[in-house]
Amino acid sequence: MKFFHLSDLHIGRQLHQYSLLEDQRHILQEVLTYVEALRPDGIVIAGDIYDKPVPSAEAVALFDEFLTSLAGKGSPMAIMVISGNHDSGRRLDYAGRILERQNIYIAGSLPSCRGERLKRVTLADEFGEVDFYLLPFLKPGYVRGVLQDAEPGSYTEAVSRMIQRENIDFSKRNVLLSHQFYMGGRQEPQTCDSERFSVGGIDNVDIGSIKDFDYAALGHLHGAQQVAVPHIRYCGTLLKYSVSEAEHIKSLHVIELGPKHKEISVQELPLHPLRDVRKIKGELKNILKEAKAANREDYVSITLTDEMAPYKPKEQLEKVYSHILEIRIDNTRTRRRLEEFRDEPGGDDPLEIFDDFFREIQGRHISKEEREFMRQIMEKAERE
């Protein structure tokens, strides 16, 4: 059984002020090229199809174009999709029953009552059946009306109880699609700036609840990685969605399941973005000199190290780089100022610390109304 594992398409996303729709169309076309060449039995997309719960018309059109192209390949390939924390589950579910006639299975929403179950898709190969369970993104409060007992007290408990109620036959081969922040042991997965997490790690889910699946196709983290064991895996994004991902190597994950209890095969196929995301650091004259025609269209974060302020650096850089994300300064003066800021005495009161930070950024103290607003937020965070 061979299938592609995708997640976190974030269609409609912007990188700083730049729309990524053109870049996303390009990379999805490369996925289609791989589909044509390898003919997988299925495609799984583990959440965050769109970047916003209410995506733009252009974003919806691009995903529609992608699904239509996949469905038009003429093979019995199954396409399975779940919602992520960025998606509106109900919007994804639209026309779901009609799409299933085209072998497209979308689980945007969780079961809404005790009689409903997770969407399950069964495929078969020479070794028998494989059941794919589609578990959309959830919070404990989302499953209050589904579980018989009290509302689960944690994300781990919510995921565990939702899986237990399926009465899965683990003597067969089973695959899970899930979009959560999974943890395996004490080592935290690698994260980056383009992901969102709750303060204090309250949304963590222990992998103990999903370890019996033959493969767990995870979404949520943008860096490709396994979680403690090879068969529980984040495939990462197809594109770089923040400067913190500049060193990531993005790839398309091809998963192959053999007979039960045999180790899975994971192949990472190279991807070729329309534009790369890069970090450049050095003196202005060297950065300008080293710019090459092949990478002038890339999204670049530039850090200037000149000790003397150069003449109109932004204007000079814009002549050679068309997609500048940010321009930073890192020299003796800025490092000294940063150390002075770190050494300034501060109290233990979080409001005072926030006030110091706000003053440094905005040039004024927070107002009485802003202080009260922040106090309420901090009290709520402590209670939760």
XYZ file of C-alpha atoms in Angstrom:
384
model
C 0.000 0.000 0.000
C 1.605 3.251 -1.162
C 0.319 6.702 -0.275
C 1.538 10.295 -0.166
C 1.518 12.038 3.215
C 0.921 15.808 2.981
C -0.112 18.368 5.567
C -0.260 22.078 6.335
C -0.769 23.391 2.824
C -1.851 26.747 4.319
C -3.280 27.822 0.982
C -3.745 31.580 0.916
C -0.885 32.294 3.309
C 1.276 35.386 3.103
C 4.973 35.552 3.932
C 5.374 38.994 5.447
C 3.701 41.195 2.809
C 3.935 38.724 -0.088
C 1.132 36.447 -1.276
C 2.280 32.834 -1.699
C -0.503 31.688 -4.030
C 1.801 31.557 -7.037
C 4.397 29.589 -5.057
C 1.705 27.218 -3.754
C 0.306 26.580 -7.222
C 3.833 25.757 -8.420
C 4.574 23.277 -5.610
C 1.162 21.576 -5.866
C 1.830 21.082 -9.562
C 5.048 19.284 -8.630
C 3.032 17.008 -6.320
C 0.738 16.246 -9.268
C 3.777 15.373 -11.368
C 4.885 12.878 -8.709
C 1.361 11.422 -8.608
C 1.484 10.885 -12.361
C 4.864 9.164 -12.115
C 4.333 6.983 -9.010
C 0.575 6.240 -9.076
C 0.000 5.999 -5.308
C -3.006 4.186 -3.869
C -3.914 7.232 -1.819
C -3.185 10.822 -0.849
C -3.612 11.875 2.792
C -3.651 15.547 3.795
C -3.397 15.943 7.560
C -5.003 19.322 8.146
C -4.505 23.071 7.720
C -5.645 23.054 4.125
C -6.158 26.795 4.293
C -4.370 29.442 6.314
C -7.593 30.994 7.611
C -11.011 29.642 8.675
C -12.556 31.893 6.017
C -10.172 31.529 3.072
C -10.104 33.867 0.125
C -11.852 32.972 -3.117
C -8.436 32.564 -4.756
C -7.329 30.079 -2.067
C -10.508 28.006 -2.434
C -10.110 28.017 -6.212
C -6.521 26.752 -5.944
C -7.483 23.834 -3.661
C -10.405 23.031 -5.952
C -8.009 23.006 -8.888
C -5.664 20.653 -7.002
C -8.435 18.208 -6.012
C -9.888 18.252 -9.514
C -6.493 17.429 -11.000
C -5.970 14.582 -8.515
C -9.419 13.134 -9.207
C -8.817 13.377 -12.929
C -5.809 11.078 -12.954
C -8.052 8.174 -13.913
C -6.910 5.720 -11.223
C -8.827 4.453 -8.157
C -6.625 6.612 -5.917
C -8.313 7.674 -2.664
C -7.884 11.241 -1.433
C -8.355 11.720 2.327
C -8.448 15.109 4.034
C -8.940 16.286 7.626
C -9.285 19.782 9.039
C -6.565 21.465 11.086
C -6.673 24.243 13.642
C -6.514 26.873 10.864
C -9.493 25.415 8.989
C -13.235 25.758 9.341
C -14.403 22.155 9.577
C -17.907 22.925 8.344
C -16.636 24.746 5.286
C -14.367 21.832 4.410
C -17.285 19.408 4.792
C -19.303 21.200 2.105
C -20.403 18.783 -0.659
C -18.568 15.953 1.109
C -21.053 13.236 0.161
C -20.863 14.232 -3.492
C -17.052 14.239 -3.396
C -16.981 10.706 -1.996
C -18.358 9.515 -5.337
C -15.064 10.760 -6.770
C -13.038 8.922 -4.095
C -12.420 12.150 -2.141
C -13.082 11.770 1.589
C -13.122 14.903 3.751
C -13.499 14.900 7.539
C -13.834 18.535 8.443
C -15.942 18.106 11.577
C -15.764 15.713 14.503
C -18.673 13.403 15.355
C -21.457 15.533 16.847
C -23.356 12.897 18.824
C -22.723 9.564 20.536
C -24.029 7.531 17.629
C -21.554 8.985 15.127
C -18.051 7.652 14.544
C -14.884 8.916 12.912
C -14.834 8.751 9.137
C -13.099 5.544 8.050
C -11.814 4.736 4.571
C -10.844 1.155 3.741
C -8.388 0.340 0.962
C -6.997 -3.051 0.011
C -3.843 -4.515 -1.502
C -2.308 -7.960 -1.859
C -1.841 -8.179 1.934
C -5.451 -7.373 2.796
C -7.325 -4.300 3.977
C -5.975 -1.061 5.429
C -8.331 1.124 7.470
C -7.654 4.872 7.438
C -9.203 6.758 10.395
C -9.750 10.487 9.878
C -9.491 12.461 13.131
C -9.900 16.245 12.623
C -8.258 18.755 14.960
C -9.926 18.751 18.359
C -9.964 20.460 21.717
C -11.407 18.777 24.826
C -14.496 20.996 24.658
C -15.226 19.939 21.069
C -16.103 16.363 22.110
C -18.203 17.160 25.179
C -21.433 15.952 23.572
C -19.883 12.838 22.034
C -18.300 11.114 25.025
C -20.551 9.432 27.561
C -18.759 10.553 30.701
C -17.530 13.978 31.765
C -15.647 16.278 29.424
C -12.005 15.138 29.065
C -9.601 17.107 31.196
C -6.727 17.211 28.708
C -5.929 16.990 25.017
C -4.335 13.565 25.551
C -7.465 12.249 27.228
C -9.702 13.693 24.498
C -7.708 12.042 21.693
C -7.407 8.756 23.588
C -11.121 8.507 24.309
C -12.111 9.414 20.760
C -9.914 6.586 19.454
C -11.037 4.073 22.085
C -14.697 4.527 21.168
C -13.915 3.312 17.632
C -13.158 -0.239 18.883
C -10.400 -0.566 16.304
C -9.214 -4.028 15.343
C -5.451 -3.616 15.693
C -4.787 -7.089 14.340
C -5.420 -5.424 10.959
C -3.381 -2.623 9.404
C -4.580 0.820 10.478
C -3.525 4.350 9.589
C -4.466 7.488 11.537
C -4.739 11.022 10.157
C -4.475 13.552 12.976
C -3.647 17.219 13.435
C -2.402 17.810 16.996
C 0.820 18.613 18.870
C 2.078 15.125 19.750
C 4.844 14.432 22.238
C 6.894 11.271 22.725
C 8.719 11.142 26.045
C 10.586 14.172 27.382
C 12.036 15.356 24.084
C 9.885 18.015 22.467
C 9.415 18.022 18.687
C 11.182 20.747 16.749
C 8.998 23.788 16.157
C 9.345 27.052 14.271
C 7.940 30.592 14.220
C 5.135 29.831 11.767
C 3.357 27.491 14.213
C 1.033 28.431 17.051
C 1.006 26.752 20.442
C -0.703 27.271 23.766
C 1.286 28.764 26.625
C 2.399 26.050 29.028
C 1.927 23.195 26.556
C -1.693 22.478 27.480
C -2.384 21.256 23.937
C 0.266 18.504 24.061
C -0.907 14.969 23.255
C 1.086 11.934 24.387
C 1.708 9.437 21.584
C 0.674 6.551 23.849
C -2.868 6.953 22.586
C -1.851 6.365 18.932
C 1.164 4.038 19.165
C -0.817 0.951 18.031
C -1.508 2.365 14.580
C 0.714 1.031 11.818
C 1.262 4.611 10.691
C 0.175 7.968 12.092
C 0.098 10.686 9.420
C 0.393 13.857 11.473
C -0.098 17.506 10.675
C 0.536 20.692 12.675
C 4.345 20.978 12.806
C 6.066 22.493 9.800
C 9.344 20.594 10.091
C 9.435 16.976 8.906
C 10.215 14.649 11.822
C 9.228 11.463 13.560
C 7.847 11.548 17.097
C 9.916 9.046 19.112
C 9.215 6.171 16.673
C 9.427 5.939 12.856
C 5.739 5.165 12.257
C 4.458 8.326 14.010
C 5.511 11.157 11.767
C 5.042 14.783 10.764
C 5.696 15.248 7.051
C 6.136 19.018 7.373
C 5.065 21.671 4.907
C 5.720 21.652 1.180
C 7.011 25.240 1.379
C 8.896 27.361 3.905
C 6.433 29.591 5.721
C 8.759 31.629 7.960
C 12.350 32.818 8.130
C 12.912 30.294 10.936
C 12.382 27.544 8.333
C 15.151 28.817 6.055
C 17.375 25.816 6.847
C 14.580 23.232 6.462
C 14.778 20.747 3.604
C 11.217 20.332 2.348
C 10.199 17.072 0.697
C 7.230 14.958 -0.333
C 6.740 11.903 1.896
C 5.868 8.613 0.200
C 4.768 5.909 2.649
C 4.629 2.205 1.827
C 2.934 -0.362 4.076
C 3.773 -4.012 3.630
C 2.210 -6.872 5.576
C 1.281 -6.425 9.240
C 4.264 -6.056 11.624
C 6.686 -5.302 8.805
C 8.586 -2.011 9.093
C 7.152 0.821 7.009
C 9.063 2.458 4.194
C 9.357 6.253 4.128
C 10.777 7.918 1.029
C 11.366 11.671 0.917
C 11.218 13.060 -2.606
C 12.870 16.415 -3.367
C 10.752 19.509 -3.952
C 11.744 22.532 -6.013
C 10.029 25.754 -4.895
C 9.478 28.660 -7.220
C 11.359 30.838 -4.729
C 13.464 29.797 -1.750
C 13.464 31.441 1.697
C 16.983 32.459 2.688
C 18.866 34.340 5.386
C 21.755 36.557 4.277
C 24.219 38.197 6.648
C 27.199 40.461 5.977
C 28.295 43.933 4.981
C 26.146 45.670 2.395
C 28.828 45.821 -0.303
C 29.453 42.068 -0.058
C 25.757 41.196 -0.114
C 25.264 43.273 -3.247
C 28.344 41.766 -4.878
C 27.347 38.164 -4.137
C 23.767 38.430 -5.431
C 23.258 36.044 -8.348
C 20.619 36.093 -11.060
C 19.449 32.614 -10.031
C 18.407 33.666 -6.520
C 17.417 37.319 -6.796
C 13.735 36.343 -6.770
C 14.051 34.455 -3.458
C 12.416 35.605 -0.234
C 15.335 36.984 1.770
C 15.904 38.081 5.348
C 18.949 40.354 5.344
C 21.144 41.206 8.333
C 23.648 44.018 7.767
C 26.842 43.967 9.859
C 28.308 47.320 8.737
C 29.740 49.300 11.658
C 29.135 52.560 9.799
C 25.593 53.088 8.550
C 25.640 52.612 4.748
C 23.929 55.028 2.371
C 20.266 54.127 1.714
C 20.731 50.365 2.244
C 17.086 49.477 1.567
C 17.078 51.219 -1.794
C 20.331 49.545 -2.818
C 19.150 46.091 -1.766
C 15.846 46.456 -3.596
C 17.765 46.899 -6.849
C 19.059 43.298 -6.616
C 16.434 41.467 -4.499
C 12.756 41.649 -5.434
C 11.278 39.905 -2.359
C 12.923 41.338 0.754
C 11.229 40.126 3.930
C 13.167 42.204 6.458
C 16.389 44.120 6.929
C 18.121 43.859 10.304
C 21.207 45.512 11.764
C 23.759 43.538 13.782
C 26.877 45.460 14.746
C 28.762 46.536 17.849
C 26.341 49.373 18.611
C 23.164 47.276 18.374
C 24.686 44.413 20.398
C 25.777 46.842 23.133
C 22.283 48.347 23.260
C 20.755 44.886 23.532
C 23.037 43.997 26.440
C 22.128 47.255 28.191
C 18.460 46.434 27.800
C 18.978 42.947 29.221
C 20.894 44.337 32.213
C 18.227 46.886 33.126
C 16.671 46.021 36.500
C 13.135 44.735 36.343
C 10.609 43.444 38.844
C 9.012 40.070 38.917
C 5.587 41.534 38.135
C 4.629 40.345 34.608
C 2.767 43.612 34.019
C 5.901 45.606 34.735
C 7.948 43.396 32.434
C 5.347 43.836 29.688
C 5.320 47.600 30.272
C 9.119 47.726 29.837
C 8.852 45.734 26.617
C 5.994 47.901 25.310
C 7.932 51.097 26.079
C 11.003 49.777 24.251
C 8.954 48.982 21.137
C 6.362 51.782 21.108
C 8.244 54.573 22.895
C 5.589 55.056 25.616
C 4.188 53.330 28.681
C 0.980 51.319 28.403
C -2.171 53.271 29.271
C -4.427 52.573 32.231
C -6.945 50.819 29.951
C -4.219 48.727 28.282
C -2.800 47.743 31.671
C -6.223 46.554 32.860
C -6.732 44.602 29.636
C -3.348 42.848 30.041
C -4.075 42.126 33.709
C -7.295 40.309 32.738
C -5.454 38.267 30.084
C -2.729 37.239 32.549
C -5.258 36.265 35.213
C -7.148 34.142 32.685
C -3.898 32.447 31.614
C -3.069 31.610 35.235
C -6.515 30.107 35.818
C -6.220 27.902 32.731
